Amino acid sequence: MIRSRTFERLAPWLLLAAILLVWEVLCRVLSVSEFVLPTPSAIAGALVEFAGPILVNAWRTFWTTRVGFALSIVVGLVLGFVVGSSRLAYAAMYPLLTAFNSVPKAAVVPILVVWFGIGAGPAILTAFLISFFPIMVNVATGLATLEPELEDVLRVLGARRLDVLLKVGLPRSMPYFFASLKVAITLAFVGTTVSEMSASNEGIGQLLLSAGSQSRMPLAFAGLVVIGAMAMAMYELFSWIERHTTAWAHRGQQAH
Amino acid sequence: MTAAAAGGPDAPAFVDFREVWLAYSAEAAAREEFAVEDITLSTRDGEFIAIVGPSGCGKSTFMKLATGLKRPTRGTVTVAGAPVTGPLKIMGMAFQAPTLLPWRTTLDNVLLPLEIVQPYRADFRQRRDEYAARARRLLATVGLQGYEDRFPWQLSGGMQQRASICRALIHEPRMLLLDEPFGALDAFTREELWNVLRDLWTAQRFNVILVTHDLREAVYLADTVYVMSRRPGRILERRPIDLPRPRDLDVTYTEAFSRIVHELRDRIGAIRRG
């Protein structure tokens, strides 16, 4: 039992190691050019060799993403609360927000550049624009799916609409909220990177672009690895917060 | 129409429905589509009544009218001598689903009404310990001592329903409304909870409206059973239950008990066929 548990925990690392090994072997056996697909060892080499610039740019991207994401949380929560708590607001705003969300965010970057110039501004806003939507939708869903019986129990007691929302609606929507954070943080990294690629002199996105244009493929891949690792780490962080703040919603998994 | 005029033959009525009709919307009213029709009924203070009928007969609509969650389209509803114009705080409700909040402990779930209803709401923070002690006593009377700090999802269905009834009673309402509260429980648990409810009622003598489709439950617990027709719901029969109190489960095996249940069963069978 314990052994299979340990194995389960190690499984993703073993799979990763296996993939890297196959990748390395295939590249060497078929002598794939480094300009097409660098080997994992070459990527690791680039990571070490350019550790300094990678770190500076990664920190930049990380910082920008966090600011954009913080905006997302605030706006997503407020809009979700408004949309989920009033039928009229839902009817009025939801179609517009959906339409807005289906606009490709990469296409907005040039407009943001005109407004805010090259730099952190467009990147922060792109990260925000791409990631607030899932947060809003989830908070609104959590509020709107309140059991009518429960609402009756409270309304008979003279509860105001706000009482019901604060005592029941909001705590009830917290698992939805935390679940959306995990999705939204990875989207925020996408937004930042996309914006950096066309409208910044800094950040991993810009590093990817310049490495690509100079055909320094190991460096480009190193950039991808770093951004993937950052997004993954943030995902895990929010997943941990989710498990520890809304354990009641995850009792099924814990019981096993 | 005054409360005095609405009174029963021997005592002033507690719940008094006078020719009450309810349609869920103005359009439905215009089409003469009513959820309940021409309901006239009155209860003594402290009476335990049960409403039985086929499913979808407007029993839950009746509950909404009695609590003031819905206003009648025609007719008047009077509770405790005053016309019902909005949600009544002297009510506690429990449903078939326990609807406990999973992020609150059993104790905190039971305390929830006190955080909302006046006068408790005003001094809830200062007197929380006192109220918590009251909630613990109430939970103990339904056999939940030791489970106060568990979460609802750690309790069995029957225990959750006990907690739900405690939540309905914590603010000492004058009336308890139960909408098929034991419908989702197994037969043994259900009979156990009948006795829990009987004991609470015997001790506190609040008014009860129990909506159920279990005829044995209705006859065992209630002073008076009302039979409702299919939608649109009408009261077809008022059946006082004269079985002596205190009743215990043995009474459900007596001939007198079976006779009443059979009678009601035939009545409802006739509605379903008709």
Short mmCIF file of C-alpha atoms in Angstrom, two decimals:
data_model
loop_
_atom_site.label_atom_id
_atom_site.label_comp_id
_atom_site.label_asym_id
_atom_site.label_seq_id
_atom_site.Cartn_x
_atom_site.Cartn_y
_atom_site.Cartn_z
CA MET A 1 0.00 0.00 0.00
CA ILE A 2 2.66 2.46 1.10
CA ARG A 3 4.96 1.36 -1.70
CA SER A 4 2.32 1.98 -4.35
CA ARG A 5 1.66 5.40 -2.78
CA THR A 6 5.37 6.30 -3.01
CA PHE A 7 5.47 5.01 -6.54
CA GLU A 8 2.47 7.15 -7.42
CA ARG A 9 4.26 10.22 -6.11
CA LEU A 10 7.43 9.42 -8.04
CA ALA A 11 5.58 8.50 -11.23
CA PRO A 12 5.57 11.95 -12.88
CA TRP A 13 9.32 12.36 -12.25
CA LEU A 14 10.05 8.93 -13.64
CA LEU A 15 7.97 9.68 -16.71
CA LEU A 16 9.79 12.99 -17.18
CA ALA A 17 13.16 11.28 -16.87
CA ALA A 18 12.09 8.64 -19.39
CA ILE A 19 10.96 11.26 -21.90
CA LEU A 20 14.19 13.22 -21.54
CA LEU A 21 16.21 10.06 -21.98
CA VAL A 22 14.36 9.03 -25.16
CA TRP A 23 14.65 12.59 -26.47
CA GLU A 24 18.39 12.69 -25.79
CA VAL A 25 19.00 9.27 -27.34
CA LEU A 26 16.88 9.96 -30.44
CA CYS A 27 18.60 13.31 -31.08
CA ARG A 28 22.03 11.69 -30.80
CA VAL A 29 21.24 8.53 -32.78
CA LEU A 30 19.52 10.43 -35.58
CA SER A 31 22.06 13.30 -35.23
CA VAL A 32 19.34 15.94 -35.23
CA SER A 33 20.79 19.43 -35.73
CA GLU A 34 20.85 21.67 -32.67
CA PHE A 35 19.11 24.35 -34.78
CA VAL A 36 16.09 22.11 -35.18
CA LEU A 37 15.78 20.37 -31.83
CA PRO A 38 18.46 20.69 -29.15
CA THR A 39 19.10 17.77 -26.81
CA PRO A 40 18.04 18.02 -23.17
CA SER A 41 21.69 18.14 -22.18
CA ALA A 42 22.28 21.12 -24.50
CA ILE A 43 19.27 22.87 -22.98
CA ALA A 44 20.61 22.19 -19.50
CA GLY A 45 23.95 23.57 -20.66
CA ALA A 46 22.27 26.76 -21.88
CA LEU A 47 20.44 27.05 -18.56
CA VAL A 48 23.74 27.03 -16.72
CA GLU A 49 25.65 29.17 -19.22
CA PHE A 50 23.02 31.93 -19.36
CA ALA A 51 21.85 31.57 -15.77
CA GLY A 52 22.38 35.28 -15.12
CA PRO A 53 20.29 36.77 -17.96
CA ILE A 54 17.68 34.01 -17.63
CA LEU A 55 17.27 34.79 -13.95
CA VAL A 56 16.92 38.53 -14.56
CA ASN A 57 14.33 38.02 -17.30
CA ALA A 58 12.50 35.31 -15.42
CA TRP A 59 12.20 37.54 -12.38
CA ARG A 60 10.85 40.30 -14.61
CA THR A 61 8.22 37.99 -16.12
CA PHE A 62 7.33 36.62 -12.71
CA TRP A 63 6.88 40.10 -11.26
CA THR A 64 4.79 41.32 -14.20
CA THR A 65 2.60 38.22 -14.05
CA ARG A 66 2.03 38.61 -10.34
CA VAL A 67 0.90 42.22 -10.71
CA GLY A 68 -1.44 41.32 -13.58
CA PHE A 69 -2.72 38.34 -11.66
CA ALA A 70 -3.36 40.37 -8.53
CA LEU A 71 -5.48 42.72 -10.65
CA SER A 72 -7.30 39.68 -12.02
CA ILE A 73 -8.14 38.40 -8.57
CA VAL A 74 -9.55 41.74 -7.44
CA VAL A 75 -11.53 42.40 -10.61
CA GLY A 76 -12.58 38.76 -11.02
CA LEU A 77 -13.89 38.62 -7.44
CA VAL A 78 -15.77 41.91 -7.67
CA LEU A 79 -17.29 41.20 -11.10
CA GLY A 80 -18.06 37.60 -10.12
CA PHE A 81 -19.81 38.81 -6.98
CA VAL A 82 -21.87 41.34 -8.92
CA VAL A 83 -22.74 39.01 -11.79
CA GLY A 84 -23.49 36.05 -9.50
CA SER A 85 -25.59 37.91 -6.98
CA SER A 86 -27.99 39.77 -9.24
CA ARG A 87 -30.02 38.29 -12.00
CA LEU A 88 -30.23 41.62 -13.80
CA ALA A 89 -26.46 42.14 -13.68
CA TYR A 90 -26.01 38.60 -14.97
CA ALA A 91 -28.38 39.17 -17.88
CA ALA A 92 -26.80 42.52 -18.74
CA MET A 93 -23.11 41.75 -18.32
CA TYR A 94 -22.59 38.10 -19.09
CA PRO A 95 -23.01 38.24 -22.90
CA LEU A 96 -20.70 41.26 -23.11
CA LEU A 97 -18.06 39.66 -20.94
CA THR A 98 -18.21 36.48 -22.97
CA ALA A 99 -17.77 38.43 -26.19
CA PHE A 100 -14.88 40.30 -24.65
CA ASN A 101 -13.27 37.08 -23.54
CA SER A 102 -13.37 35.60 -27.02
CA VAL A 103 -11.22 38.43 -28.41
CA PRO A 104 -7.69 37.01 -28.87
CA LYS A 105 -5.60 38.78 -26.24
CA ALA A 106 -2.48 38.75 -28.42
CA ALA A 107 -4.38 41.00 -30.82
CA VAL A 108 -4.92 43.55 -28.08
CA VAL A 109 -1.21 43.96 -27.35
CA PRO A 110 -0.52 46.46 -30.19
CA ILE A 111 -3.35 48.65 -28.90
CA LEU A 112 -2.00 48.47 -25.38
CA VAL A 113 1.41 49.48 -26.70
CA VAL A 114 -0.09 52.59 -28.27
CA TRP A 115 -1.71 53.46 -24.97
CA PHE A 116 1.02 52.50 -22.51
CA GLY A 117 4.20 52.28 -24.57
CA ILE A 118 6.75 49.45 -24.57
CA GLY A 119 7.43 47.82 -21.20
CA ALA A 120 5.64 46.41 -18.20
CA GLY A 121 2.30 48.18 -18.82
CA PRO A 122 1.07 46.11 -21.76
CA ALA A 123 2.42 42.88 -20.23
CA ILE A 124 0.64 43.43 -16.93
CA LEU A 125 -2.60 44.30 -18.69
CA THR A 126 -2.41 41.35 -21.06
CA ALA A 127 -1.82 39.01 -18.13
CA PHE A 128 -4.81 40.57 -16.40
CA LEU A 129 -7.11 40.51 -19.43
CA ILE A 130 -6.44 36.88 -20.17
CA SER A 131 -6.82 35.62 -16.61
CA PHE A 132 -9.67 37.47 -14.90
CA PHE A 133 -12.41 35.75 -16.87
CA PRO A 134 -12.18 32.24 -15.38
CA ILE A 135 -12.04 33.75 -11.89
CA MET A 136 -15.14 35.83 -12.50
CA VAL A 137 -17.08 32.96 -14.04
CA ASN A 138 -16.27 30.61 -11.20
CA VAL A 139 -17.16 33.04 -8.43
CA ALA A 140 -20.41 33.90 -10.21
CA THR A 141 -21.23 30.20 -10.63
CA GLY A 142 -20.59 29.50 -6.96
CA LEU A 143 -22.97 32.27 -5.96
CA ALA A 144 -25.66 31.51 -8.51
CA THR A 145 -25.94 27.80 -7.73
CA LEU A 146 -27.05 28.31 -4.13
CA GLU A 147 -29.67 25.77 -3.03
CA PRO A 148 -33.10 27.47 -2.95
CA GLU A 149 -34.08 25.59 0.24
CA LEU A 150 -31.12 27.04 2.06
CA GLU A 151 -32.05 30.50 0.91
CA ASP A 152 -35.62 29.91 2.17
CA VAL A 153 -34.33 28.81 5.58
CA LEU A 154 -32.47 32.09 5.92
CA ARG A 155 -35.08 34.34 4.35
CA VAL A 156 -37.74 33.12 6.75
CA LEU A 157 -35.44 34.33 9.52
CA GLY A 158 -35.49 37.79 7.99
CA ALA A 159 -32.10 37.49 6.32
CA ARG A 160 -31.31 40.22 3.85
CA ARG A 161 -29.96 39.40 0.44
CA LEU A 162 -26.53 40.52 1.61
CA ASP A 163 -26.69 38.22 4.66
CA VAL A 164 -27.37 35.26 2.43
CA LEU A 165 -24.52 36.22 0.11
CA LEU A 166 -21.97 36.76 2.86
CA LYS A 167 -22.90 33.87 5.16
CA VAL A 168 -23.56 31.28 2.51
CA GLY A 169 -22.91 32.41 -1.06
CA LEU A 170 -19.36 33.61 -0.63
CA PRO A 171 -17.97 30.75 1.49
CA ARG A 172 -19.74 28.35 -0.83
CA SER A 173 -18.09 29.85 -3.90
CA MET A 174 -14.58 29.70 -2.40
CA PRO A 175 -13.73 26.24 -3.78
CA TYR A 176 -14.76 27.48 -7.22
CA PHE A 177 -12.62 30.56 -6.70
CA PHE A 178 -9.50 28.65 -5.70
CA ALA A 179 -10.01 26.15 -8.49
CA SER A 180 -10.12 29.05 -10.94
CA LEU A 181 -6.90 30.55 -9.55
CA LYS A 182 -4.97 27.49 -10.65
CA VAL A 183 -6.21 27.84 -14.19
CA ALA A 184 -5.92 31.61 -14.23
CA ILE A 185 -2.29 31.78 -13.06
CA THR A 186 -1.11 29.65 -15.97
CA LEU A 187 -3.12 31.85 -18.35
CA ALA A 188 -1.54 34.94 -16.79
CA PHE A 189 1.93 33.58 -17.67
CA VAL A 190 0.74 33.09 -21.24
CA GLY A 191 -0.49 36.69 -21.35
CA THR A 192 2.76 38.12 -20.00
CA THR A 193 4.93 36.08 -22.36
CA VAL A 194 2.87 36.94 -25.43
CA SER A 195 3.03 40.62 -24.62
CA GLU A 196 6.75 40.54 -23.88
CA MET A 197 7.40 38.95 -27.24
CA SER A 198 6.06 41.94 -29.12
CA ALA A 199 6.20 44.85 -26.74
CA SER A 200 9.03 44.62 -24.27
CA ASN A 201 12.77 44.75 -23.92
CA GLU A 202 12.73 42.48 -20.93
CA GLY A 203 11.25 39.23 -19.74
CA ILE A 204 11.28 35.62 -20.82
CA GLY A 205 9.06 36.38 -23.81
CA GLN A 206 11.59 38.82 -25.15
CA LEU A 207 14.41 36.38 -24.38
CA LEU A 208 12.59 33.68 -26.34
CA LEU A 209 12.14 35.99 -29.29
CA SER A 210 15.74 37.16 -29.47
CA ALA A 211 17.12 33.66 -28.91
CA GLY A 212 14.91 32.44 -31.73
CA SER A 213 15.93 35.16 -34.12
CA GLN A 214 19.61 34.35 -33.44
CA SER A 215 18.90 30.63 -33.88
CA ARG A 216 20.13 29.91 -30.37
CA MET A 217 17.72 27.07 -29.91
CA PRO A 218 19.09 25.67 -26.61
CA LEU A 219 18.62 29.11 -25.03
CA ALA A 220 15.07 29.41 -26.43
CA PHE A 221 14.23 26.00 -25.00
CA ALA A 222 15.82 26.97 -21.69
CA GLY A 223 13.45 29.94 -21.62
CA LEU A 224 10.49 27.63 -22.18
CA VAL A 225 11.66 25.36 -19.38
CA VAL A 226 11.93 28.29 -16.99
CA ILE A 227 8.49 29.70 -17.79
CA GLY A 228 6.96 26.24 -17.56
CA ALA A 229 8.57 25.70 -14.18
CA MET A 230 7.34 29.05 -12.87
CA ALA A 231 3.76 28.42 -14.01
CA MET A 232 3.87 24.93 -12.57
CA ALA A 233 5.19 26.17 -9.23
CA MET A 234 2.45 28.79 -8.99
CA TYR A 235 -0.15 26.21 -9.94
CA GLU A 236 1.05 23.98 -7.13
CA LEU A 237 1.05 26.90 -4.71
CA PHE A 238 -2.59 27.74 -5.42
CA SER A 239 -3.48 24.10 -5.38
CA TRP A 240 -1.94 23.87 -1.89
CA ILE A 241 -3.80 26.98 -0.73
CA GLU A 242 -7.01 25.51 -2.13
CA ARG A 243 -6.58 22.26 -0.24
CA HIS A 244 -5.85 24.03 3.02
CA THR A 245 -8.57 26.68 2.92
CA THR A 246 -11.48 24.70 1.53
CA ALA A 247 -10.75 21.21 2.77
CA TRP A 248 -14.47 20.62 3.25
CA ALA A 249 -14.96 20.66 -0.50
CA HIS A 250 -12.24 18.05 -1.10
CA ARG A 251 -13.23 15.50 1.52
CA GLY A 252 -13.77 12.88 -1.18
CA GLN A 253 -10.12 12.80 -2.14
CA GLN A 254 -8.87 12.95 1.43
CA ALA A 255 -10.99 10.07 2.61
CA HIS A 256 -9.13 7.66 0.34
CA MET B 1 -61.31 40.21 8.32
CA THR B 2 -60.13 40.10 11.92
CA ALA B 3 -58.26 37.43 13.78
CA ALA B 4 -61.13 37.01 16.21
CA ALA B 5 -63.58 36.34 13.41
CA ALA B 6 -61.19 33.77 12.00
CA GLY B 7 -60.94 31.83 15.28
CA GLY B 8 -61.93 28.20 15.62
CA PRO B 9 -64.87 27.08 17.72
CA ASP B 10 -63.00 26.80 21.04
CA ALA B 11 -59.77 28.83 20.88
CA PRO B 12 -58.28 31.63 18.80
CA ALA B 13 -56.54 30.20 15.75
CA PHE B 14 -52.78 30.22 15.45
CA VAL B 15 -52.52 29.56 11.73
CA ASP B 16 -55.56 30.66 9.82
CA PHE B 17 -56.03 30.26 6.07
CA ARG B 18 -59.17 31.82 4.64
CA GLU B 19 -60.09 30.92 1.07
CA VAL B 20 -56.48 31.12 -0.02
CA TRP B 21 -55.57 30.83 -3.68
CA LEU B 22 -52.08 31.11 -5.07
CA ALA B 23 -50.85 31.36 -8.64
CA TYR B 24 -47.10 31.63 -9.14
CA SER B 25 -47.36 34.51 -11.60
CA ALA B 26 -49.83 37.10 -12.79
CA GLU B 27 -50.07 35.32 -16.15
CA ALA B 28 -50.88 32.02 -14.46
CA ALA B 29 -53.53 33.79 -12.39
CA ALA B 30 -55.03 35.25 -15.56
CA ARG B 31 -55.19 31.75 -17.05
CA GLU B 32 -56.79 30.53 -13.80
CA GLU B 33 -53.87 28.19 -13.15
CA PHE B 34 -53.43 27.93 -9.43
CA ALA B 35 -50.96 25.93 -7.39
CA VAL B 36 -53.38 25.80 -4.47
CA GLU B 37 -57.08 26.61 -4.50
CA ASP B 38 -59.53 27.72 -1.89
CA ILE B 39 -57.58 26.56 1.15
CA THR B 40 -59.40 27.19 4.40
CA LEU B 41 -57.89 25.79 7.56
CA SER B 42 -57.15 26.88 11.07
CA THR B 43 -55.07 25.45 13.87
CA ARG B 44 -55.05 25.87 17.63
CA ASP B 45 -51.97 27.25 19.30
CA GLY B 46 -49.60 24.35 19.92
CA GLU B 47 -51.31 22.04 17.45
CA PHE B 48 -49.33 19.54 15.39
CA ILE B 49 -50.81 19.24 11.93
CA ALA B 50 -49.72 17.10 9.02
CA ILE B 51 -50.51 17.64 5.38
CA VAL B 52 -50.53 14.59 3.16
CA GLY B 53 -51.28 14.13 -0.49
CA PRO B 54 -49.91 12.80 -3.75
CA SER B 55 -46.63 14.30 -4.93
CA GLY B 56 -46.84 17.62 -6.70
CA CYS B 57 -50.05 18.52 -4.90
CA GLY B 58 -48.96 21.91 -3.68
CA LYS B 59 -47.85 20.85 -0.19
CA SER B 60 -44.67 22.87 -0.48
CA THR B 61 -46.65 25.81 -1.82
CA PHE B 62 -48.73 25.62 1.31
CA MET B 63 -45.52 25.90 3.37
CA LYS B 64 -44.40 28.95 1.45
CA LEU B 65 -47.74 30.60 2.16
CA ALA B 66 -47.60 29.81 5.86
CA THR B 67 -44.09 31.26 6.21
CA GLY B 68 -44.84 34.39 4.23
CA LEU B 69 -42.30 33.52 1.53
CA LYS B 70 -45.26 33.71 -0.87
CA ARG B 71 -48.27 36.01 -0.65
CA PRO B 72 -51.66 34.61 -1.60
CA THR B 73 -53.19 35.70 -4.89
CA ARG B 74 -56.60 35.67 -3.21
CA GLY B 75 -57.69 35.22 0.38
CA THR B 76 -55.85 35.87 3.62
CA VAL B 77 -53.29 34.07 5.73
CA THR B 78 -53.14 35.00 9.41
CA VAL B 79 -50.51 33.66 11.81
CA ALA B 80 -50.55 34.37 15.55
CA GLY B 81 -53.33 36.88 15.08
CA ALA B 82 -51.56 39.03 12.51
CA PRO B 83 -51.95 38.96 8.73
CA VAL B 84 -48.85 37.56 7.02
CA THR B 85 -47.18 40.22 4.91
CA GLY B 86 -43.63 38.93 4.66
CA PRO B 87 -41.25 36.29 6.00
CA LEU B 88 -42.11 35.41 9.58
CA LYS B 89 -39.26 35.19 12.04
CA ILE B 90 -41.25 33.07 14.44
CA MET B 91 -40.76 30.15 12.06
CA GLY B 92 -38.13 27.48 11.78
CA MET B 93 -37.87 25.29 8.70
CA ALA B 94 -36.34 21.96 7.81
CA PHE B 95 -36.43 20.12 4.52
CA GLN B 96 -35.85 16.67 3.13
CA ALA B 97 -32.25 17.65 2.36
CA PRO B 98 -30.54 18.73 5.59
CA THR B 99 -28.94 21.73 3.78
CA LEU B 100 -26.21 22.10 6.40
CA LEU B 101 -23.23 24.23 5.45
CA PRO B 102 -20.23 21.94 4.91
CA TRP B 103 -17.66 24.54 6.00
CA ARG B 104 -19.28 24.98 9.41
CA THR B 105 -19.19 22.53 12.28
CA THR B 106 -22.46 21.06 13.47
CA LEU B 107 -22.49 23.57 16.33
CA ASP B 108 -21.86 26.53 14.04
CA ASN B 109 -24.56 25.30 11.68
CA VAL B 110 -27.06 25.22 14.50
CA LEU B 111 -25.99 28.72 15.56
CA LEU B 112 -26.49 30.17 12.08
CA PRO B 113 -30.07 31.43 12.64
CA LEU B 114 -28.92 33.34 15.73
CA GLU B 115 -26.44 35.23 13.55
CA ILE B 116 -29.35 36.40 11.42
CA VAL B 117 -32.57 36.67 13.38
CA GLN B 118 -33.22 39.50 15.82
CA PRO B 119 -32.95 39.97 18.77
CA TYR B 120 -30.09 37.43 18.89
CA ARG B 121 -28.24 38.97 15.99
CA ALA B 122 -27.57 42.22 17.85
CA ASP B 123 -25.69 40.62 20.74
CA PHE B 124 -24.49 37.44 19.05
CA ARG B 125 -20.81 38.28 19.44
CA GLN B 126 -20.99 39.24 23.12
CA ARG B 127 -23.16 36.31 24.12
CA ARG B 128 -21.79 33.70 21.77
CA ASP B 129 -20.72 31.36 24.61
CA GLU B 130 -24.18 31.45 26.12
CA TYR B 131 -25.79 30.68 22.77
CA ALA B 132 -23.28 27.94 22.06
CA ALA B 133 -24.19 26.35 25.40
CA ARG B 134 -27.84 26.51 24.40
CA ALA B 135 -27.07 24.89 21.05
CA ARG B 136 -25.09 22.14 22.79
CA ARG B 137 -28.04 21.43 25.10
CA LEU B 138 -30.39 21.27 22.14
CA LEU B 139 -28.05 18.97 20.23
CA ALA B 140 -27.81 16.76 23.31
CA THR B 141 -31.60 16.40 23.46
CA VAL B 142 -31.60 14.92 19.95
CA GLY B 143 -28.70 12.60 20.77
CA LEU B 144 -25.89 14.52 19.11
CA GLN B 145 -23.68 15.18 22.14
CA GLY B 146 -20.07 14.58 21.16
CA TYR B 147 -20.71 15.52 17.54
CA GLU B 148 -20.90 19.29 17.97
CA ASP B 149 -17.47 19.95 16.55
CA ARG B 150 -17.71 17.50 13.68
CA PHE B 151 -18.48 18.71 10.21
CA PRO B 152 -21.82 17.75 8.67
CA TRP B 153 -20.18 15.51 6.09
CA GLN B 154 -18.72 13.47 8.92
CA LEU B 155 -22.23 12.64 10.16
CA SER B 156 -24.73 10.07 8.93
CA GLY B 157 -27.87 11.18 7.09
CA GLY B 158 -30.01 10.74 10.19
CA MET B 159 -27.60 12.78 12.32
CA GLN B 160 -27.52 15.54 9.73
CA GLN B 161 -31.30 15.67 9.80
CA ARG B 162 -31.27 15.91 13.61
CA ALA B 163 -28.85 18.82 13.34
CA SER B 164 -31.06 20.40 10.70
CA ILE B 165 -34.06 20.22 13.07
CA CYS B 166 -31.94 21.77 15.83
CA ARG B 167 -31.05 24.59 13.47
CA ALA B 168 -34.76 25.13 12.86
CA LEU B 169 -35.45 25.29 16.61
CA ILE B 170 -32.46 27.20 18.02
CA HIS B 171 -34.16 30.59 17.94
CA GLU B 172 -37.14 29.12 19.81
CA PRO B 173 -39.64 29.68 17.02
CA ARG B 174 -43.33 29.41 17.76
CA MET B 175 -43.79 27.33 14.67
CA LEU B 176 -41.82 24.58 13.00
CA LEU B 177 -42.33 23.80 9.32
CA LEU B 178 -41.13 20.46 8.10
CA ASP B 179 -41.17 19.59 4.42
CA GLU B 180 -40.79 15.81 4.16
CA PRO B 181 -37.96 15.96 6.68
CA PHE B 182 -37.52 12.20 7.03
CA GLY B 183 -38.14 11.28 3.39
CA ALA B 184 -34.53 10.45 2.59
CA LEU B 185 -33.87 8.30 5.65
CA ASP B 186 -34.07 4.54 6.13
CA ALA B 187 -37.09 3.15 7.97
CA PHE B 188 -35.38 2.61 11.34
CA THR B 189 -33.77 6.02 11.43
CA ARG B 190 -37.04 7.57 10.37
CA GLU B 191 -38.95 6.03 13.26
CA GLU B 192 -36.20 7.07 15.65
CA LEU B 193 -36.52 10.64 14.44
CA TRP B 194 -40.30 10.55 14.77
CA ASN B 195 -39.71 10.08 18.47
CA VAL B 196 -37.06 12.80 18.57
CA LEU B 197 -39.57 15.19 17.04
CA ARG B 198 -42.36 13.96 19.32
CA ASP B 199 -40.21 14.58 22.40
CA LEU B 200 -39.15 18.04 21.29
CA TRP B 201 -42.75 18.96 20.59
CA THR B 202 -43.99 17.51 23.87
CA ALA B 203 -41.40 19.53 25.78
CA GLN B 204 -41.75 22.83 23.95
CA ARG B 205 -45.25 22.76 22.43
CA PHE B 206 -44.44 24.81 19.40
CA ASN B 207 -46.83 24.66 16.43
CA VAL B 208 -45.89 22.17 13.74
CA ILE B 209 -46.85 21.88 10.11
CA LEU B 210 -45.48 18.63 8.79
CA VAL B 211 -45.71 18.05 5.06
CA THR B 212 -45.24 14.40 4.24
CA HIS B 213 -46.37 11.60 2.00
CA ASP B 214 -45.85 8.99 4.70
CA LEU B 215 -49.30 8.36 6.15
CA ARG B 216 -48.01 6.42 9.17
CA GLU B 217 -45.73 9.32 9.99
CA ALA B 218 -48.63 11.77 9.73
CA VAL B 219 -50.99 9.69 11.87
CA TYR B 220 -48.33 8.87 14.48
CA LEU B 221 -47.22 12.43 15.05
CA ALA B 222 -50.07 14.78 14.26
CA ASP B 223 -53.17 16.00 16.08
CA THR B 224 -54.88 16.65 12.78
CA VAL B 225 -54.15 15.34 9.29
CA TYR B 226 -55.23 17.26 6.21
CA VAL B 227 -55.48 15.50 2.87
CA MET B 228 -54.69 17.55 -0.19
CA SER B 229 -55.82 16.86 -3.73
CA ARG B 230 -53.70 16.77 -6.83
CA ARG B 231 -52.69 20.06 -8.37
CA PRO B 232 -54.35 22.48 -8.07
CA GLY B 233 -54.11 21.62 -4.39
CA ARG B 234 -57.27 21.71 -2.34
CA ILE B 235 -57.91 20.46 1.16
CA LEU B 236 -60.19 17.45 0.69
CA GLU B 237 -60.40 16.20 4.20
CA ARG B 238 -59.61 17.17 7.75
CA ARG B 239 -59.01 14.13 9.93
CA PRO B 240 -58.48 14.67 13.68
CA ILE B 241 -56.33 11.91 15.13
CA ASP B 242 -57.80 10.95 18.48
CA LEU B 243 -55.17 8.39 19.44
CA PRO B 244 -54.22 9.08 23.06
CA ARG B 245 -50.94 10.78 23.87
CA PRO B 246 -48.19 10.16 24.77
CA ARG B 247 -47.87 7.84 21.79
CA ASP B 248 -45.01 5.48 21.23
CA LEU B 249 -44.16 3.23 18.34
CA ASP B 250 -46.31 0.39 19.71
CA VAL B 251 -49.37 2.42 18.81
CA THR B 252 -48.48 2.06 15.14
CA TYR B 253 -49.26 -1.66 15.42
CA THR B 254 -52.73 -1.21 16.93
CA GLU B 255 -55.91 -1.71 15.03
CA ALA B 256 -57.13 1.85 15.64
CA PHE B 257 -53.94 3.21 14.07
CA SER B 258 -54.18 0.94 11.06
CA ARG B 259 -57.78 1.86 10.54
CA ILE B 260 -56.99 5.56 10.31
CA VAL B 261 -54.04 4.95 7.99
CA HIS B 262 -56.23 2.77 5.78
CA GLU B 263 -58.94 5.35 5.64
CA LEU B 264 -56.48 8.02 4.55
CA ARG B 265 -54.85 5.62 2.14
CA ASP B 266 -58.19 4.97 0.45
CA ARG B 267 -58.87 8.67 0.24
CA ILE B 268 -55.55 9.35 -1.48
CA GLY B 269 -55.97 6.31 -3.70
CA ALA B 270 -59.27 7.78 -4.85
CA ILE B 271 -57.55 11.08 -5.68
CA ARG B 272 -54.87 9.33 -7.71
CA ARG B 273 -57.42 7.35 -9.67
CA GLY B 274 -59.69 10.34 -10.10
#
